[in-house]
Every structure is written in structure tokens, then in C-alpha cells.
Amino acid sequence: MAVHEYDLVILGGGSGGYAAALRASELGKKVALIEKEKVGGTCLHRGCIPTKALLHSAEVADHVRSAAKVGVTATFESIDAAGVRAYREGIVAKKFKGLEGLIKARGITVVPGEGRLDADRSVLVGDDRYVGTDVVLATGSYSRTLPGLEIGGRIIASEQALTLDEVPASVVILGGGVIGVEFASVWRSFGAEVTIIEALPHLVPNEDIALSKGLERAFRRRGIKYSLGTRFERAEQTDDQVTVTLEDGKTFTADYLLVAVGRGPATAGLGFEEAGISLDRGFVTVDDQLRTGVPGVWAVGDIVPGLQLAHRGFLQGIAVAERIAGMQVPALPESQIPRVTYCSPEVASVGITEEAAIAQYGADDVVAYDYNLAGNGKSEIIGTGGTVKVVRQKDGPVLGVHLLGDRVGELITEGQLAVAWEAHPEDIAPLIHAHPTQSEALGEAFLALAGKPLHAL
């Protein structure tokens, strides 16, 4: 068995893993990055990037259908599934090539193969042992399903949904969270009949209730159906359809059933517990600095409890690399990490909801303001409705920013700054937002909370 020694050995080349590798290399560390498939992980190859490419194709289809409304003569004929797939795969291939080049330029050793954590800060890959002064665990996540519901045939997860070579005539989606509503949005724009089944009372149930209700209204207008508040019981499939039964006896039949009930930590069978790593429901137990209970072993990304977001993985990977290098890096609260759901209309948020703020501070000490995008010129031009909701502590800082509308994900960074810097609306109100932009809607909300609304009563 060959032994290879490095300053840092990283198990997993997804968002958190490769971010840690790049930053550690910048800081002068000798790095080995172990990846069983392709660097970039789920986000680049089966998640963030390909799904957003699909969503852009869907957006173009909707624009062509509505072109006459803006004085453009255009005819929508059909969705070319093969062409959409080629477009999506081309985007992924270009980003993958760029990432490979960046990793190579930084002098990082990429080790292909499936790694298994062993004792003494080492990772086994086949007959080779990679020993690090430090080890970062970044093995990512997998698509969950429900007990008794197996993925196969016409029952698919997001990975299989991406590779479909057809536009289904009808789809039932189990789960009204981020993945579920994004695929619902795509398939509806492509012409499919879509029904979402969500056991909780609202779509995107982790968001502020104003966004959930607003998205439900928007989906109704788009013809996306949904069943809320009743649990799934079983699914039965034939060669050409799937029938879903809920606990109340209602049934739904479609060409496919997409299972979108969340993602689980990919930690099983990798030697973590045998090496002394503590797990809780499969997630790696870490402190606020992302250290595990084993000295010199860290964990980042989807295997760490909390938001399963690529940019959270980036942030954690960079932070761990800097801590290993001896730098002081404060922990970032989960509430300060922006969240975006890229359906149409988009949902974006940062900070805490009005309900959570009231629970923390009391109803008398919380003020919220909703600004309807109907009053925003740029939103009117691009044809989107929606809302901007800002939550503040009375006479205190901004606690949460919650947005609904096409393209509002591009605004959430301003919301993050306001929340993270504990800015008061009075601090932001004097700042000018360019006209006409959607960012003005945020400005209007801050003006209103500062007691001097402009385009609102």
C-alpha cells in the first residue's frame, strides 16, 4: 500500500470540498482532493447549474408565448427536449472544464476514486492511503425518498428528471419545497400538467407565510395544481403511468412521479463512525468552527446540519481552509445565508420570518412592511407580480428580507447586507436605488419602515 502525505486531504469534490481545496492552495497548503465522480459535485452536474439551465429554457418558452403582449411577433411551436438537453449539458461541460483548469492551475492533486475515512487523519482510496495533517469531510448529499417508495421506472428523483428525453404530458410532484416547485415551474412552462403534493399546509413551507401564499396564488394563475396538508400513502406504477394515493383516499395519476422530499447526508459506509466521527441522523456533528470530535478532522456542506445550499458549502470550505491556516474566522449564523428558489416567480429570503421574529421579540416589538411589486416600474415592464417584505425590530435593525417575483434572487444580497450588518431602515433609507430597477422595491420598503414612504400610502 502506497502512502501519500499532504497538508490537507479533502474527501469530496463538490462545492464545499473544492472551495476548501482552492483556498487552502492559495494559503500555501499541499492539497489532495478525492472525488469518486467529477469535481463540482451535485451542484454542477446534477443540481444547481443544470436545473437553472432548464429554468432559463422554460423562461424563454414563456417569453415567446407572451411576445405579442410587448409588440413582438413570435410563434411558439414546441419544446425540443433534445435541444434543451444539449444546451444544459453544454453549460455544465463549460463550467466543468473551467473548474478543472482552475484546480490544475492551483497545483491541487485530484485523486479519482471512492475514499473511505480511516484512523489517524487518513483516507483510503483503493490500495493507496492519503494522510493529511488535516482532513475535511465534504461528501455531500443524496435524494431522499419515503419508506416503501422506491425510485425506479416512472417514479423518479431529480437526477432522473434531468435526464428525461421527453416532456411529460403530466407529472405529480411529491414535495413542495425548493426542488419540487422548481421542477413544477419548468414542466408547466414546457406544457405539462403538474400537481404538487405537500404534506405541510403551504408550498415552500420554510419561507415567510407571505411568500408561501403569494407563490400559491401565482402557481394557481399558471395552472399548477397542488394538494396541501395531506400526507402521501402509496404509489403504484404501470408501464405508462403512476397513480399516487394520499392518506385521505384522494388519487392522482400522471406519466411520472417526481419524488422531491429533500436530500440526506451522504455519510453511510464511508468509515466515519469507525474513525470516531459522531453522527446524528446521518449528519456529522461539528462545533461552530466546523470541527468534528476527532482532532484535525473537519466537515463542511450538506453533511453538516443546516441549510443544504451550494453557497453555504463554498463559505464553509473557505472558512475551514482559513482556520486550518491559523486565521481567525467567525462563524456565520445560518439566518444570514441568503436562500433563493428559482421557480417563476422566484422566492428569495434572508434573515428570519415575521413569525419567528414575533416568537423571539414579541408581537409589540416587531414591525413588518409589504411592498407590492405592482408599484415597481421595472417589475411592471418585465411583467412580474410579487412582493417585498421587510421585517424589523421596532426602532431596531432589519431582521429579515423576503422577496417574491421574477428575478428577485438578484436582489437578495442587499438584504443579506442589511441583516448581517444589523442595519436600521433609517440607515438605508437615504441611499439611492437606481431608477427604474427592481431594487427600488427594496428601497421603498426601507423608506416605509423609516417612516417616510414615497410611492406608497
JSON list of N, CA and C in Angstrom, two decimals, residues 319-365:
[
{"chain": "A", "resi": 319, "resn": "ALA", "atom": "N", "xyz": [-13.91, 28.94, 4.93]},
{"chain": "A", "resi": 319, "resn": "ALA", "atom": "CA", "xyz": [-13.67, 29.21, 6.35]},
{"chain": "A", "resi": 319, "resn": "ALA", "atom": "C", "xyz": [-12.79, 28.15, 6.99]},
{"chain": "A", "resi": 320, "resn": "VAL", "atom": "N", "xyz": [-13.04, 26.87, 6.67]},
{"chain": "A", "resi": 320, "resn": "VAL", "atom": "CA", "xyz": [-12.22, 25.80, 7.25]},
{"chain": "A", "resi": 320, "resn": "VAL", "atom": "C", "xyz": [-10.78, 25.89, 6.77]},
{"chain": "A", "resi": 321, "resn": "ALA", "atom": "N", "xyz": [-10.59, 26.15, 5.48]},
{"chain": "A", "resi": 321, "resn": "ALA", "atom": "CA", "xyz": [-9.22, 26.28, 4.96]},
{"chain": "A", "resi": 321, "resn": "ALA", "atom": "C", "xyz": [-8.48, 27.40, 5.69]},
{"chain": "A", "resi": 322, "resn": "GLU", "atom": "N", "xyz": [-9.15, 28.50, 5.94]},
{"chain": "A", "resi": 322, "resn": "GLU", "atom": "CA", "xyz": [-8.51, 29.62, 6.63]},
{"chain": "A", "resi": 322, "resn": "GLU", "atom": "C", "xyz": [-8.24, 29.30, 8.09]},
{"chain": "A", "resi": 323, "resn": "ARG", "atom": "N", "xyz": [-9.15, 28.58, 8.74]},
{"chain": "A", "resi": 323, "resn": "ARG", "atom": "CA", "xyz": [-8.91, 28.19, 10.14]},
{"chain": "A", "resi": 323, "resn": "ARG", "atom": "C", "xyz": [-7.74, 27.23, 10.24]},
{"chain": "A", "resi": 324, "resn": "ILE", "atom": "N", "xyz": [-7.64, 26.31, 9.29]},
{"chain": "A", "resi": 324, "resn": "ILE", "atom": "CA", "xyz": [-6.50, 25.39, 9.28]},
{"chain": "A", "resi": 324, "resn": "ILE", "atom": "C", "xyz": [-5.19, 26.15, 9.13]},
{"chain": "A", "resi": 325, "resn": "ALA", "atom": "N", "xyz": [-5.24, 27.25, 8.37]},
{"chain": "A", "resi": 325, "resn": "ALA", "atom": "CA", "xyz": [-4.05, 28.07, 8.17]},
{"chain": "A", "resi": 325, "resn": "ALA", "atom": "C", "xyz": [-3.76, 29.00, 9.34]},
{"chain": "A", "resi": 326, "resn": "GLY", "atom": "N", "xyz": [-4.58, 28.92, 10.40]},
{"chain": "A", "resi": 326, "resn": "GLY", "atom": "CA", "xyz": [-4.33, 29.72, 11.58]},
{"chain": "A", "resi": 326, "resn": "GLY", "atom": "C", "xyz": [-5.04, 31.05, 11.63]},
{"chain": "A", "resi": 327, "resn": "MET", "atom": "N", "xyz": [-5.95, 31.28, 10.66]},
{"chain": "A", "resi": 327, "resn": "MET", "atom": "CA", "xyz": [-6.66, 32.55, 10.64]},
{"chain": "A", "resi": 327, "resn": "MET", "atom": "C", "xyz": [-7.88, 32.48, 11.55]},
{"chain": "A", "resi": 328, "resn": "GLN", "atom": "N", "xyz": [-8.29, 33.62, 12.08]},
{"chain": "A", "resi": 328, "resn": "GLN", "atom": "CA", "xyz": [-9.48, 33.70, 12.92]},
{"chain": "A", "resi": 328, "resn": "GLN", "atom": "C", "xyz": [-10.68, 34.03, 12.05]},
{"chain": "A", "resi": 329, "resn": "VAL", "atom": "N", "xyz": [-11.59, 33.09, 11.91]},
{"chain": "A", "resi": 329, "resn": "VAL", "atom": "CA", "xyz": [-12.76, 33.27, 11.06]},
{"chain": "A", "resi": 329, "resn": "VAL", "atom": "C", "xyz": [-14.02, 33.07, 11.89]},
{"chain": "A", "resi": 330, "resn": "PRO", "atom": "N", "xyz": [-14.82, 34.11, 12.09]},
{"chain": "A", "resi": 330, "resn": "PRO", "atom": "CA", "xyz": [-16.03, 33.95, 12.90]},
{"chain": "A", "resi": 330, "resn": "PRO", "atom": "C", "xyz": [-17.05, 33.07, 12.20]},
{"chain": "A", "resi": 331, "resn": "ALA", "atom": "N", "xyz": [-17.85, 32.38, 12.98]},
{"chain": "A", "resi": 331, "resn": "ALA", "atom": "CA", "xyz": [-18.93, 31.57, 12.43]},
{"chain": "A", "resi": 331, "resn": "ALA", "atom": "C", "xyz": [-20.03, 32.48, 11.89]},
{"chain": "A", "resi": 332, "resn": "LEU", "atom": "N", "xyz": [-20.63, 32.08, 10.77]},
{"chain": "A", "resi": 332, "resn": "LEU", "atom": "CA", "xyz": [-21.71, 32.86, 10.18]},
{"chain": "A", "resi": 332, "resn": "LEU", "atom": "C", "xyz": [-23.04, 32.21, 10.54]},
{"chain": "A", "resi": 333, "resn": "PRO", "atom": "N", "xyz": [-23.95, 32.95, 11.20]},
{"chain": "A", "resi": 333, "resn": "PRO", "atom": "CA", "xyz": [-25.25, 32.36, 11.53]},
{"chain": "A", "resi": 333, "resn": "PRO", "atom": "C", "xyz": [-26.00, 31.93, 10.27]},
{"chain": "A", "resi": 334, "resn": "GLU", "atom": "N", "xyz": [-26.71, 30.81, 10.38]},
{"chain": "A", "resi": 334, "resn": "GLU", "atom": "CA", "xyz": [-27.48, 30.31, 9.24]},
{"chain": "A", "resi": 334, "resn": "GLU", "atom": "C", "xyz": [-28.47, 31.36, 8.74]},
{"chain": "A", "resi": 335, "resn": "SER", "atom": "N", "xyz": [-29.01, 32.17, 9.64]},
{"chain": "A", "resi": 335, "resn": "SER", "atom": "CA", "xyz": [-30.02, 33.16, 9.24]},
{"chain": "A", "resi": 335, "resn": "SER", "atom": "C", "xyz": [-29.45, 34.22, 8.31]},
{"chain": "A", "resi": 336, "resn": "GLN", "atom": "N", "xyz": [-28.13, 34.37, 8.28]},
{"chain": "A", "resi": 336, "resn": "GLN", "atom": "CA", "xyz": [-27.53, 35.37, 7.41]},
{"chain": "A", "resi": 336, "resn": "GLN", "atom": "C", "xyz": [-27.15, 34.82, 6.04]},
{"chain": "A", "resi": 337, "resn": "ILE", "atom": "N", "xyz": [-27.47, 33.56, 5.78]},
{"chain": "A", "resi": 337, "resn": "ILE", "atom": "CA", "xyz": [-27.19, 32.96, 4.49]},
{"chain": "A", "resi": 337, "resn": "ILE", "atom": "C", "xyz": [-28.40, 33.15, 3.59]},
{"chain": "A", "resi": 338, "resn": "PRO", "atom": "N", "xyz": [-28.23, 33.78, 2.42]},
{"chain": "A", "resi": 338, "resn": "PRO", "atom": "CA", "xyz": [-29.39, 34.01, 1.54]},
{"chain": "A", "resi": 338, "resn": "PRO", "atom": "C", "xyz": [-29.89, 32.71, 0.93]},
{"chain": "A", "resi": 339, "resn": "ARG", "atom": "N", "xyz": [-31.20, 32.67, 0.68]},
{"chain": "A", "resi": 339, "resn": "ARG", "atom": "CA", "xyz": [-31.86, 31.50, 0.13]},
{"chain": "A", "resi": 339, "resn": "ARG", "atom": "C", "xyz": [-32.67, 31.93, -1.09]},
{"chain": "A", "resi": 340, "resn": "VAL", "atom": "N", "xyz": [-32.54, 31.20, -2.19]},
{"chain": "A", "resi": 340, "resn": "VAL", "atom": "CA", "xyz": [-33.29, 31.52, -3.41]},
{"chain": "A", "resi": 340, "resn": "VAL", "atom": "C", "xyz": [-33.90, 30.25, -3.98]},
{"chain": "A", "resi": 341, "resn": "THR", "atom": "N", "xyz": [-35.17, 30.31, -4.33]},
{"chain": "A", "resi": 341, "resn": "THR", "atom": "CA", "xyz": [-35.86, 29.25, -5.07]},
{"chain": "A", "resi": 341, "resn": "THR", "atom": "C", "xyz": [-36.18, 29.81, -6.45]},
{"chain": "A", "resi": 342, "resn": "TYR", "atom": "N", "xyz": [-35.68, 29.14, -7.49]},
{"chain": "A", "resi": 342, "resn": "TYR", "atom": "CA", "xyz": [-35.65, 29.74, -8.83]},
{"chain": "A", "resi": 342, "resn": "TYR", "atom": "C", "xyz": [-36.84, 29.35, -9.70]},
{"chain": "A", "resi": 343, "resn": "CYS", "atom": "N", "xyz": [-38.01, 29.17, -9.10]},
{"chain": "A", "resi": 343, "resn": "CYS", "atom": "CA", "xyz": [-39.22, 28.96, -9.88]},
{"chain": "A", "resi": 343, "resn": "CYS", "atom": "C", "xyz": [-39.66, 30.30, -10.46]},
{"chain": "A", "resi": 344, "resn": "SER", "atom": "N", "xyz": [-40.78, 30.29, -11.17]},
{"chain": "A", "resi": 344, "resn": "SER", "atom": "CA", "xyz": [-41.36, 31.54, -11.66]},
{"chain": "A", "resi": 344, "resn": "SER", "atom": "C", "xyz": [-42.73, 31.70, -11.05]},
{"chain": "A", "resi": 345, "resn": "PRO", "atom": "N", "xyz": [-42.91, 32.69, -10.15]},
{"chain": "A", "resi": 345, "resn": "PRO", "atom": "CA", "xyz": [-41.95, 33.71, -9.72]},
{"chain": "A", "resi": 345, "resn": "PRO", "atom": "C", "xyz": [-40.93, 33.16, -8.74]},
{"chain": "A", "resi": 346, "resn": "GLU", "atom": "N", "xyz": [-39.77, 33.84, -8.67]},
{"chain": "A", "resi": 346, "resn": "GLU", "atom": "CA", "xyz": [-38.72, 33.43, -7.74]},
{"chain": "A", "resi": 346, "resn": "GLU", "atom": "C", "xyz": [-39.10, 33.77, -6.30]},
{"chain": "A", "resi": 347, "resn": "VAL", "atom": "N", "xyz": [-38.49, 33.01, -5.40]},
{"chain": "A", "resi": 347, "resn": "VAL", "atom": "CA", "xyz": [-38.63, 33.25, -3.96]},
{"chain": "A", "resi": 347, "resn": "VAL", "atom": "C", "xyz": [-37.22, 33.46, -3.41]},
{"chain": "A", "resi": 348, "resn": "ALA", "atom": "N", "xyz": [-37.00, 34.54, -2.68]},
{"chain": "A", "resi": 348, "resn": "ALA", "atom": "CA", "xyz": [-35.68, 34.80, -2.11]},
{"chain": "A", "resi": 348, "resn": "ALA", "atom": "C", "xyz": [-35.84, 35.37, -0.71]},
{"chain": "A", "resi": 349, "resn": "SER", "atom": "N", "xyz": [-34.96, 34.97, 0.19]},
{"chain": "A", "resi": 349, "resn": "SER", "atom": "CA", "xyz": [-35.08, 35.44, 1.56]},
{"chain": "A", "resi": 349, "resn": "SER", "atom": "C", "xyz": [-33.75, 35.37, 2.29]},
{"chain": "A", "resi": 350, "resn": "VAL", "atom": "N", "xyz": [-33.67, 36.15, 3.35]},
{"chain": "A", "resi": 350, "resn": "VAL", "atom": "CA", "xyz": [-32.52, 36.12, 4.25]},
{"chain": "A", "resi": 350, "resn": "VAL", "atom": "C", "xyz": [-33.01, 36.64, 5.60]},
{"chain": "A", "resi": 351, "resn": "GLY", "atom": "N", "xyz": [-32.41, 36.13, 6.67]},
{"chain": "A", "resi": 351, "resn": "GLY", "atom": "CA", "xyz": [-32.86, 36.52, 7.99]},
{"chain": "A", "resi": 351, "resn": "GLY", "atom": "C", "xyz": [-34.01, 35.66, 8.45]},
{"chain": "A", "resi": 352, "resn": "ILE", "atom": "N", "xyz": [-34.81, 36.18, 9.38]},
{"chain": "A", "resi": 352, "resn": "ILE", "atom": "CA", "xyz": [-35.88, 35.39, 9.96]},
{"chain": "A", "resi": 352, "resn": "ILE", "atom": "C", "xyz": [-37.25, 35.89, 9.48]},
{"chain": "A", "resi": 353, "resn": "THR", "atom": "N", "xyz": [-38.23, 35.00, 9.54]},
{"chain": "A", "resi": 353, "resn": "THR", "atom": "CA", "xyz": [-39.59, 35.35, 9.14]},
{"chain": "A", "resi": 353, "resn": "THR", "atom": "C", "xyz": [-40.25, 36.24, 10.19]},
{"chain": "A", "resi": 354, "resn": "GLU", "atom": "N", "xyz": [-41.37, 36.83, 9.80]},
{"chain": "A", "resi": 354, "resn": "GLU", "atom": "CA", "xyz": [-42.13, 37.64, 10.77]},
{"chain": "A", "resi": 354, "resn": "GLU", "atom": "C", "xyz": [-42.58, 36.78, 11.94]},
{"chain": "A", "resi": 355, "resn": "GLU", "atom": "N", "xyz": [-43.04, 35.56, 11.66]},
{"chain": "A", "resi": 355, "resn": "GLU", "atom": "CA", "xyz": [-43.48, 34.67, 12.72]},
{"chain": "A", "resi": 355, "resn": "GLU", "atom": "C", "xyz": [-42.35, 34.35, 13.70]},
{"chain": "A", "resi": 356, "resn": "ALA", "atom": "N", "xyz": [-41.14, 34.08, 13.16]},
{"chain": "A", "resi": 356, "resn": "ALA", "atom": "CA", "xyz": [-40.00, 33.79, 14.03]},
{"chain": "A", "resi": 356, "resn": "ALA", "atom": "C", "xyz": [-39.59, 35.03, 14.82]},
{"chain": "A", "resi": 357, "resn": "ALA", "atom": "N", "xyz": [-39.68, 36.20, 14.19]},
{"chain": "A", "resi": 357, "resn": "ALA", "atom": "CA", "xyz": [-39.33, 37.44, 14.89]},
{"chain": "A", "resi": 357, "resn": "ALA", "atom": "C", "xyz": [-40.27, 37.70, 16.06]},
{"chain": "A", "resi": 358, "resn": "ILE", "atom": "N", "xyz": [-41.56, 37.46, 15.83]},
{"chain": "A", "resi": 358, "resn": "ILE", "atom": "CA", "xyz": [-42.54, 37.65, 16.91]},
{"chain": "A", "resi": 358, "resn": "ILE", "atom": "C", "xyz": [-42.28, 36.68, 18.05]},
{"chain": "A", "resi": 359, "resn": "ALA", "atom": "N", "xyz": [-41.94, 35.43, 17.70]},
{"chain": "A", "resi": 359, "resn": "ALA", "atom": "CA", "xyz": [-41.64, 34.44, 18.72]},
{"chain": "A", "resi": 359, "resn": "ALA", "atom": "C", "xyz": [-40.43, 34.85, 19.55]},
{"chain": "A", "resi": 360, "resn": "GLN", "atom": "N", "xyz": [-39.47, 35.52, 18.90]},
{"chain": "A", "resi": 360, "resn": "GLN", "atom": "CA", "xyz": [-38.24, 35.90, 19.60]},
{"chain": "A", "resi": 360, "resn": "GLN", "atom": "C", "xyz": [-38.36, 37.20, 20.36]},
{"chain": "A", "resi": 361, "resn": "TYR", "atom": "N", "xyz": [-39.05, 38.18, 19.77]},
{"chain": "A", "resi": 361, "resn": "TYR", "atom": "CA", "xyz": [-39.07, 39.52, 20.36]},
{"chain": "A", "resi": 361, "resn": "TYR", "atom": "C", "xyz": [-40.42, 39.94, 20.92]},
{"chain": "A", "resi": 362, "resn": "GLY", "atom": "N", "xyz": [-41.49, 39.23, 20.54]},
{"chain": "A", "resi": 362, "resn": "GLY", "atom": "CA", "xyz": [-42.83, 39.63, 20.95]},
{"chain": "A", "resi": 362, "resn": "GLY", "atom": "C", "xyz": [-43.50, 40.46, 19.88]},
{"chain": "A", "resi": 363, "resn": "ALA", "atom": "N", "xyz": [-44.82, 40.31, 19.76]},
{"chain": "A", "resi": 363, "resn": "ALA", "atom": "CA", "xyz": [-45.56, 40.97, 18.69]},
{"chain": "A", "resi": 363, "resn": "ALA", "atom": "C", "xyz": [-45.46, 42.49, 18.75]},
{"chain": "A", "resi": 364, "resn": "ASP", "atom": "N", "xyz": [-45.38, 43.05, 19.95]},
{"chain": "A", "resi": 364, "resn": "ASP", "atom": "CA", "xyz": [-45.33, 44.51, 20.09]},
{"chain": "A", "resi": 364, "resn": "ASP", "atom": "C", "xyz": [-43.99, 45.10, 19.70]},
{"chain": "A", "resi": 365, "resn": "ASP", "atom": "N", "xyz": [-42.98, 44.25, 19.53]},
{"chain": "A", "resi": 365, "resn": "ASP", "atom": "CA", "xyz": [-41.63, 44.75, 19.24]},
{"chain": "A", "resi": 365, "resn": "ASP", "atom": "C", "xyz": [-41.18, 44.38, 17.83]}
]
